[in-house]
Amino acid sequence: MRTIIEPFRIKVVEPIRMTSREERAALIRQAGYNPFRLKAEHVLIDLLTDSGTGAMSTHQWAGVMEGDESYAGARSFFRFEEAVRGIFGHTHVIPTHQGRASERLLCRAVVKAGDVIPGNTHFDTTRANIEDTGAEARDMVIPEGLDPDLDHPFKGNIDLADLERCIAEVGRERVPFVLITVTNNSGGGQPVSMANLRGTRAICERFHIPLLLDAARFAENAFFIKLREPGYADKSPREIACEMFALSDGAVMSMKKDAFGNIGGVISLNSDEWAEKIRTALILTEGFITYGGLAGRDLEALAIGIEEILDEEYLKYRIASTAYVGNHLAQAGVPLLKPIGGHAVYINGRRFCDHLTDDKFPGWALSVALYEHVGVRACEIGNVMFGTQDRATGAWNWPALDLVRLAIPRRVYTQSHMDYVVEGITELYQHRREIRGLRFVHRPAVLPHFTATFELV
Ligand code: F0G
């Protein structure tokens, strides 16, 4: 059989509220032309993020009922610890409420002003947490990773020559760790190869620098390795994931992605010294070391979710269903980042809206038009999120790519939802010249995309 089906049945449904185009035009205007400011109930199909938006399984819901809510030493913690350690393999497993809490705790514990953290491409909260300590987050993805038209199996790879040069230039004392994000979200959901991880490991070992993974989408990365890297076709996703983690000294993870969690995160480490520092800080802001800001029921659901995500049938469906959306859009001529990522399809905003200059925010304008046209909410990862303005001259510095991400929640939407999305975007593409640009009304200094407001120009 060629047809790949959703490997689950639907037991509970959540109604979607239909809206008219006129309603949506008013709603997005009231939201300051910022899709983040919309009420979710006004969104038909929500592709803003795949984070915390997944559907839990019957087993996870059963686990919720099993949650042990004891303050210290809860059974659910030990189940969580065992599940994470069984895959990650590090000594210390520290729960947190989500990925950025892990990043903050890690950065506060081991990063200092003047340090440099090399990575393939740091996610925005990771970058913000690194910069908050006065350190520099330095992206060094391979050049192929920056070319939206190039088809390359592992566009998330870090440039090993750049990494080596960076460490030699900065000095190993100022590089507390190297962080590789799997898959590379900000670079288009592109995977990192095992060979690249091995190469990174070798450099880190030579300079005695720990290698950490941002493991938010580790299972999707493992499955891409299985599909694309010679020698891995016969290995299970779990074996591949274990091999990836075995090359690392630790990991931070948002468990709202590849653990099917609606909330949750983890820090996994081999270093006793770092773990001690982090646990001390954890108690100040997150909670006791066996719950880290989560309820026992959350820990339980995550322990089950992180096992379920490695199911090969699920991963086969996941990667194929994301590619389904991408391939249909590509056939309609919609300019996409190639190849299609694991959790999302990325539209090339600059090319879609080639009548808009960078200062009119083409990708953002597309995301606004997409909501207005068909009620689909997507997320710009481009000029608004990463554009910086020189304080003195007012000149803008634009990121290499201005993308609009259609992130696909896990186990939530069916193929007909995706057919609707494809049809809507195809229609919009035919009328793309009517999409109007925007300018800032209010631009917050940090992570502007979340709360900024705009007006049409
Ligand atoms: N690292 C990566 C690679 C991420 O994609 C995210 C979140 C985080 C860290 C932070 O985790 O949200 O649990 O605090 N990405 C979401 C997204 C928000 O939409 O891509 P968090």
Coordinates of C-alpha atoms in Angstrom, one line a residue, residues 55-447:
A55 CA -3.0 15.4 21.2
M56 CA -2.2 13.0 24.1
S57 CA -2.8 9.3 23.7
T58 CA -5.2 7.1 25.7
H59 CA -2.1 5.8 27.6
Q60 CA -1.0 9.3 28.4
W61 CA -4.5 10.2 29.7
A62 CA -4.5 7.1 31.8
G63 CA -1.1 8.2 33.1
V64 CA -2.6 11.5 34.1
M65 CA -4.8 9.6 36.5
E66 CA -1.8 7.8 37.9
G67 CA 0.1 11.0 38.6
D68 CA 1.6 11.1 42.1
E69 CA 1.3 14.7 43.3
S70 CA 3.7 14.3 46.3
Y71 CA 5.9 17.3 46.8
A72 CA 9.1 15.3 47.1
G73 CA 10.1 12.0 45.7
A74 CA 6.9 11.3 43.8
R75 CA 6.6 8.0 41.9
S76 CA 5.9 10.0 38.7
F77 CA 9.3 11.6 39.0
F78 CA 11.1 8.3 39.0
R79 CA 9.0 7.1 36.1
F80 CA 10.0 10.3 34.2
E81 CA 13.6 10.0 35.2
E82 CA 13.8 6.4 34.0
A83 CA 12.1 7.2 30.7
V84 CA 14.4 10.1 29.9
R85 CA 17.5 8.3 31.1
G86 CA 16.6 5.3 29.1
I87 CA 16.9 7.4 25.9
F88 CA 19.3 10.2 26.8
G89 CA 21.6 8.1 29.0
H90 CA 23.0 11.0 31.1
T91 CA 23.5 10.8 34.9
H92 CA 21.2 13.6 36.0
V93 CA 17.6 14.2 34.9
I94 CA 16.1 17.5 36.1
P95 CA 12.5 18.3 35.2
T96 CA 11.6 21.9 34.3
H97 CA 8.3 23.5 33.2
Q98 CA 9.4 24.0 29.6
G99 CA 12.4 24.4 27.3
R100 CA 13.2 28.0 28.0
A101 CA 13.3 27.3 31.7
S102 CA 15.9 24.6 31.0
E103 CA 17.9 27.1 28.9
R104 CA 17.7 29.8 31.6
L105 CA 18.8 27.5 34.4
L106 CA 21.6 26.2 32.3
C107 CA 22.8 29.6 31.1
R108 CA 22.6 31.1 34.6
A109 CA 24.6 28.2 36.0
V110 CA 27.4 27.9 33.5
V111 CA 27.6 30.9 31.1
K112 CA 29.2 34.3 31.9
A113 CA 29.5 37.6 30.2
G114 CA 32.0 37.5 27.3
D115 CA 31.4 33.8 26.6
V116 CA 30.5 32.5 23.2
I117 CA 28.1 29.6 22.6
P118 CA 28.5 28.1 19.2
G119 CA 25.6 26.2 17.6
N120 CA 24.0 25.3 14.3
T121 CA 21.2 27.8 14.8
H122 CA 20.0 28.8 18.3
F123 CA 16.3 29.0 18.7
D124 CA 15.1 32.5 19.7
T125 CA 14.5 31.8 23.4
T126 CA 17.9 30.0 23.6
R127 CA 19.6 33.0 22.0
A128 CA 17.7 35.4 24.3
N129 CA 18.8 33.4 27.4
I130 CA 22.4 33.2 26.3
E131 CA 22.5 37.0 25.5
D132 CA 20.8 37.7 28.9
T133 CA 24.0 36.5 30.6
G134 CA 26.1 38.9 28.5
A135 CA 27.4 36.0 26.3
E136 CA 27.2 35.7 22.5
A137 CA 25.1 33.1 20.7
R138 CA 26.9 32.3 17.5
D139 CA 25.1 30.5 14.7
M140 CA 27.3 28.5 12.3
V141 CA 25.1 26.2 10.2
I142 CA 26.6 24.9 7.0
P143 CA 26.3 27.3 4.0
E144 CA 23.9 24.9 2.3
G145 CA 21.6 25.5 5.3
L146 CA 21.1 29.1 4.3
D147 CA 20.2 28.5 0.7
P148 CA 16.4 28.0 0.7
D149 CA 16.4 26.4 -2.8
L150 CA 19.1 23.8 -2.2
D151 CA 18.0 20.2 -1.6
H152 CA 20.4 18.7 1.0
P153 CA 19.7 15.8 3.3
F154 CA 21.2 17.5 6.5
K155 CA 20.8 21.2 6.2
G156 CA 20.8 21.4 10.0
N157 CA 24.5 20.4 10.2
I158 CA 27.0 22.8 11.9
D159 CA 29.9 23.9 9.8
L160 CA 32.7 22.0 11.5
A161 CA 35.5 24.2 10.1
D162 CA 33.7 27.3 11.5
L163 CA 33.3 25.7 14.8
E164 CA 37.0 24.8 15.1
R165 CA 38.0 28.3 14.0
C166 CA 35.6 29.9 16.5
I167 CA 36.9 27.9 19.4
A168 CA 40.5 28.5 18.4
E169 CA 39.8 32.3 18.1
V170 CA 37.7 32.7 21.2
G171 CA 39.7 30.3 23.4
R172 CA 38.2 27.3 25.0
E173 CA 37.9 29.0 28.4
R174 CA 35.2 31.3 26.9
V175 CA 33.2 28.5 25.3
P176 CA 31.4 26.7 28.2
F177 CA 29.6 24.4 25.8
V178 CA 28.6 23.8 22.2
L179 CA 24.8 23.5 21.5
I180 CA 23.4 21.6 18.6
T181 CA 19.7 21.9 18.0
V182 CA 18.0 18.8 16.6
T183 CA 16.1 19.3 14.3
N184 CA 17.2 22.8 13.5
N185 CA 14.0 24.7 14.0
S186 CA 15.1 28.2 13.1
G187 CA 16.8 26.9 10.0
G188 CA 13.7 25.2 8.7
G189 CA 13.2 22.1 10.8
Q190 CA 16.2 20.5 9.1
P191 CA 18.0 17.5 10.5
V192 CA 21.6 17.1 11.7
S193 CA 23.4 14.0 10.6
M194 CA 25.0 11.5 12.9
A195 CA 28.3 12.1 11.0
N196 CA 28.1 15.8 11.8
L197 CA 27.3 15.1 15.5
R198 CA 30.3 12.8 15.6
G199 CA 32.5 15.5 14.0
T200 CA 31.2 18.0 16.5
R201 CA 32.0 15.6 19.3
A202 CA 35.5 15.1 18.1
I203 CA 36.2 18.9 18.0
C204 CA 34.6 19.3 21.5
E205 CA 36.7 16.5 22.9
R206 CA 39.9 18.0 21.5
F207 CA 39.2 21.3 23.2
H208 CA 37.6 19.7 26.3
I209 CA 34.3 21.4 25.8
P210 CA 31.0 19.7 26.6
L211 CA 28.6 19.1 23.7
L212 CA 24.9 19.6 24.5
L213 CA 21.9 19.0 22.4
D214 CA 18.7 21.0 22.2
A215 CA 16.6 17.9 21.8
A216 CA 13.1 19.4 21.3
R217 CA 12.6 17.3 18.1
F218 CA 15.1 14.6 18.7
A219 CA 12.8 11.8 17.4
E220 CA 12.1 13.5 14.1
N221 CA 15.9 14.0 13.7
A222 CA 16.5 10.3 14.4
F223 CA 13.9 9.3 11.8
F224 CA 15.5 11.6 9.2
I225 CA 18.9 9.9 9.9
K226 CA 17.2 6.5 9.4
L227 CA 15.7 7.7 6.1
R228 CA 18.7 9.6 4.7
E229 CA 22.0 8.6 6.3
P230 CA 23.8 5.5 4.9
G231 CA 24.0 2.7 7.5
Y232 CA 20.9 3.6 9.5
A233 CA 18.1 2.2 7.4
D234 CA 17.8 -1.0 9.6
K235 CA 18.2 0.7 13.0
S236 CA 15.2 1.6 15.1
P237 CA 14.5 5.3 15.8
R238 CA 15.2 4.5 19.5
E239 CA 18.6 3.0 18.7
I240 CA 19.5 6.1 16.5
A241 CA 18.3 8.5 19.2
C242 CA 20.4 6.7 21.8
E243 CA 23.4 6.9 19.5
M244 CA 22.8 10.7 19.1
F245 CA 22.6 11.3 22.8
A246 CA 25.6 9.1 23.5
L247 CA 27.7 11.6 21.6
S248 CA 26.6 14.4 24.0
D249 CA 27.4 15.4 27.5
G250 CA 23.9 16.7 28.2
A251 CA 20.8 18.1 26.7
V252 CA 18.1 20.6 27.2
M253 CA 14.7 19.8 25.9
S254 CA 11.3 21.4 25.5
M255 CA 9.1 18.3 26.1
K256 CA 6.2 20.2 24.4
K257 CA 7.4 18.8 21.1
D258 CA 8.8 15.3 20.8
A259 CA 7.4 14.1 24.1
F260 CA 3.8 14.8 23.2
G261 CA 3.5 17.1 26.3
N262 CA 1.2 20.0 26.6
I263 CA 3.8 21.4 29.1
G264 CA 7.2 20.3 30.3
G265 CA 10.9 20.3 29.8
V266 CA 14.1 18.7 31.0
I267 CA 17.8 19.2 31.6
S268 CA 19.8 16.0 31.3
L269 CA 23.5 16.2 32.3
N270 CA 26.6 14.1 33.1
S271 CA 28.3 16.8 35.1
D272 CA 27.7 16.6 38.8
E273 CA 29.0 20.1 39.3
W274 CA 26.6 21.7 36.8
A275 CA 23.7 19.5 38.0
E276 CA 24.3 20.7 41.6
K277 CA 24.3 24.4 40.5
I278 CA 21.2 24.0 38.4
R279 CA 19.2 22.1 41.1
T280 CA 20.0 24.9 43.6
A281 CA 18.6 27.5 41.2
L282 CA 15.7 25.2 40.3
I283 CA 14.4 25.3 43.8
L284 CA 14.4 29.1 43.8
T285 CA 12.2 29.5 40.7
E286 CA 10.7 26.2 39.5
G287 CA 10.1 24.0 42.5
F288 CA 11.6 21.0 44.2
I289 CA 14.1 18.9 42.3
T290 CA 11.6 16.0 41.7
Y291 CA 9.0 18.1 40.0
G292 CA 10.6 21.3 38.6
G293 CA 7.4 23.3 38.1
L294 CA 5.3 20.4 36.8
A295 CA 2.5 18.5 38.3
G296 CA 3.0 14.7 38.9
R297 CA 0.4 14.1 36.2
D298 CA 2.5 16.0 33.7
L299 CA 5.6 14.0 34.6
E300 CA 3.6 10.9 34.0
A301 CA 2.3 12.0 30.6
L302 CA 5.7 13.0 29.5
A303 CA 7.3 9.7 30.6
I304 CA 4.8 7.9 28.4
G305 CA 5.0 10.5 25.5
I306 CA 8.7 10.3 25.2
E307 CA 8.4 6.6 24.6
E308 CA 5.5 6.9 22.2
I309 CA 7.3 9.4 20.0
L310 CA 9.9 6.8 19.0
D311 CA 7.2 4.5 17.5
E312 CA 8.3 4.0 13.9
E313 CA 4.8 3.9 12.5
Y314 CA 4.1 7.3 14.1
L315 CA 7.4 8.8 12.8
K316 CA 6.8 7.5 9.3
Y317 CA 3.3 9.1 9.3
R318 CA 4.6 12.3 10.9
I319 CA 7.4 12.9 8.3
A320 CA 5.2 11.8 5.4
S321 CA 2.2 14.0 6.4
T322 CA 4.4 17.1 6.8
A323 CA 5.9 16.3 3.3
Y324 CA 2.3 15.9 1.9
V325 CA 1.5 19.5 2.7
G326 CA 4.9 20.7 1.3
N327 CA 4.7 18.7 -1.8
H328 CA 1.2 19.9 -2.7
L329 CA 2.2 23.5 -2.1
A330 CA 5.3 23.1 -4.2
Q331 CA 3.3 21.6 -7.0
A332 CA 1.1 24.8 -6.9
G333 CA 4.3 26.8 -7.4
V334 CA 4.4 28.2 -3.8
P335 CA 8.0 29.0 -3.0
L336 CA 9.1 26.8 -0.1
L337 CA 12.3 26.1 1.8
K338 CA 13.7 22.8 0.6
P339 CA 13.6 20.1 1.6
I340 CA 10.5 19.9 3.7
G341 CA 11.2 19.9 7.4
G342 CA 10.0 17.4 10.1
H343 CA 7.5 19.4 12.1
A344 CA 6.7 22.2 9.6
V345 CA 6.6 23.5 6.1
Y346 CA 8.4 26.8 5.7
I347 CA 7.2 29.3 3.0
N348 CA 9.8 31.7 1.6
G349 CA 8.1 35.0 2.6
R350 CA 10.4 37.2 0.5
R351 CA 9.7 35.3 -2.6
F352 CA 5.9 34.8 -2.0
C353 CA 5.6 38.6 -1.5
D354 CA 8.3 39.7 -3.9
H355 CA 6.4 43.0 -4.4
L356 CA 7.3 43.9 -0.7
T357 CA 10.7 45.1 0.4
D358 CA 12.2 43.8 3.6
D359 CA 11.2 46.8 5.6
K360 CA 7.5 46.0 4.8
F361 CA 8.0 42.5 6.4
P362 CA 6.9 40.2 3.6
G363 CA 6.8 37.1 5.7
W364 CA 4.8 38.7 8.4
A365 CA 2.5 40.3 5.8
L366 CA 1.9 36.8 4.4
S367 CA 1.0 35.4 7.8
V368 CA -1.5 38.2 8.3
A369 CA -3.1 37.6 4.9
L370 CA -3.2 33.9 5.5
Y371 CA -5.3 34.4 8.6
E372 CA -7.6 36.9 6.9
H373 CA -8.0 34.8 3.8
V374 CA -8.7 31.3 5.3
G375 CA -8.4 31.5 9.1
V376 CA -5.1 29.6 9.2
R377 CA -2.6 30.9 11.8
A378 CA 1.1 30.6 10.9
C379 CA 4.2 32.0 12.4
E380 CA 6.8 34.3 10.8
I381 CA 10.4 33.3 11.5
G382 CA 12.2 36.1 9.8
N383 CA 12.4 39.9 9.6
V384 CA 10.2 40.6 12.6
M385 CA 11.6 37.8 14.8
F386 CA 15.2 38.4 14.0
G387 CA 15.6 41.8 12.3
T388 CA 17.7 44.2 14.3
Q389 CA 17.9 47.9 14.0
D390 CA 21.1 50.0 14.5
R391 CA 20.4 52.4 17.3
A392 CA 22.5 55.2 15.8
T393 CA 21.6 55.1 12.2
G394 CA 18.2 53.3 12.3
A395 CA 19.4 51.0 9.5
W396 CA 17.9 47.5 9.6
N397 CA 19.9 44.3 9.5
W398 CA 17.8 41.5 8.0
P399 CA 18.2 37.7 8.7
A400 CA 19.3 35.5 5.8
L401 CA 15.8 34.0 5.5
D402 CA 12.3 35.5 6.0
L403 CA 10.1 32.5 6.5
V404 CA 6.6 31.7 7.4
R405 CA 6.3 28.5 9.2
L406 CA 3.3 26.2 9.0
A407 CA 4.0 24.1 12.1
I408 CA 1.9 21.0 12.4
P409 CA 0.7 20.0 15.8
R410 CA 1.2 16.3 16.5
R411 CA -1.8 13.9 16.0
V412 CA -4.2 16.8 15.9
Y413 CA -5.3 17.5 12.3
T414 CA -6.4 15.2 9.6
Q415 CA -5.5 15.1 5.9
S416 CA -8.7 17.1 5.0
H417 CA -7.6 19.9 7.3
M418 CA -4.3 19.9 5.4
D419 CA -6.1 19.9 2.1
Y420 CA -7.9 23.0 3.2
V421 CA -4.6 24.6 4.2
V422 CA -3.1 23.8 0.8
E423 CA -6.1 25.1 -1.1
G424 CA -6.1 28.3 0.9
I425 CA -2.5 29.1 0.4
T426 CA -2.6 28.2 -3.3
E427 CA -5.5 30.7 -3.7
L428 CA -3.6 33.3 -1.8
Y429 CA -0.6 32.7 -3.9
Q430 CA -2.6 33.5 -7.0
H431 CA -3.6 36.9 -5.5
R432 CA -0.3 37.5 -3.8
R433 CA 0.2 41.0 -5.2
E434 CA -2.8 42.2 -3.2
I435 CA -1.0 41.4 0.1
R436 CA -0.1 44.6 1.8
G437 CA 3.1 45.3 3.8
L438 CA 3.3 46.5 7.4
R439 CA 5.2 48.7 9.7
F440 CA 5.7 48.6 13.5
V441 CA 3.4 50.6 15.7
H442 CA 5.0 49.2 18.8
R443 CA 8.2 47.1 18.8
P444 CA 9.2 45.6 22.2
A445 CA 13.0 45.4 22.8
V446 CA 13.1 41.6 23.5
L447 CA 11.4 38.9 21.4

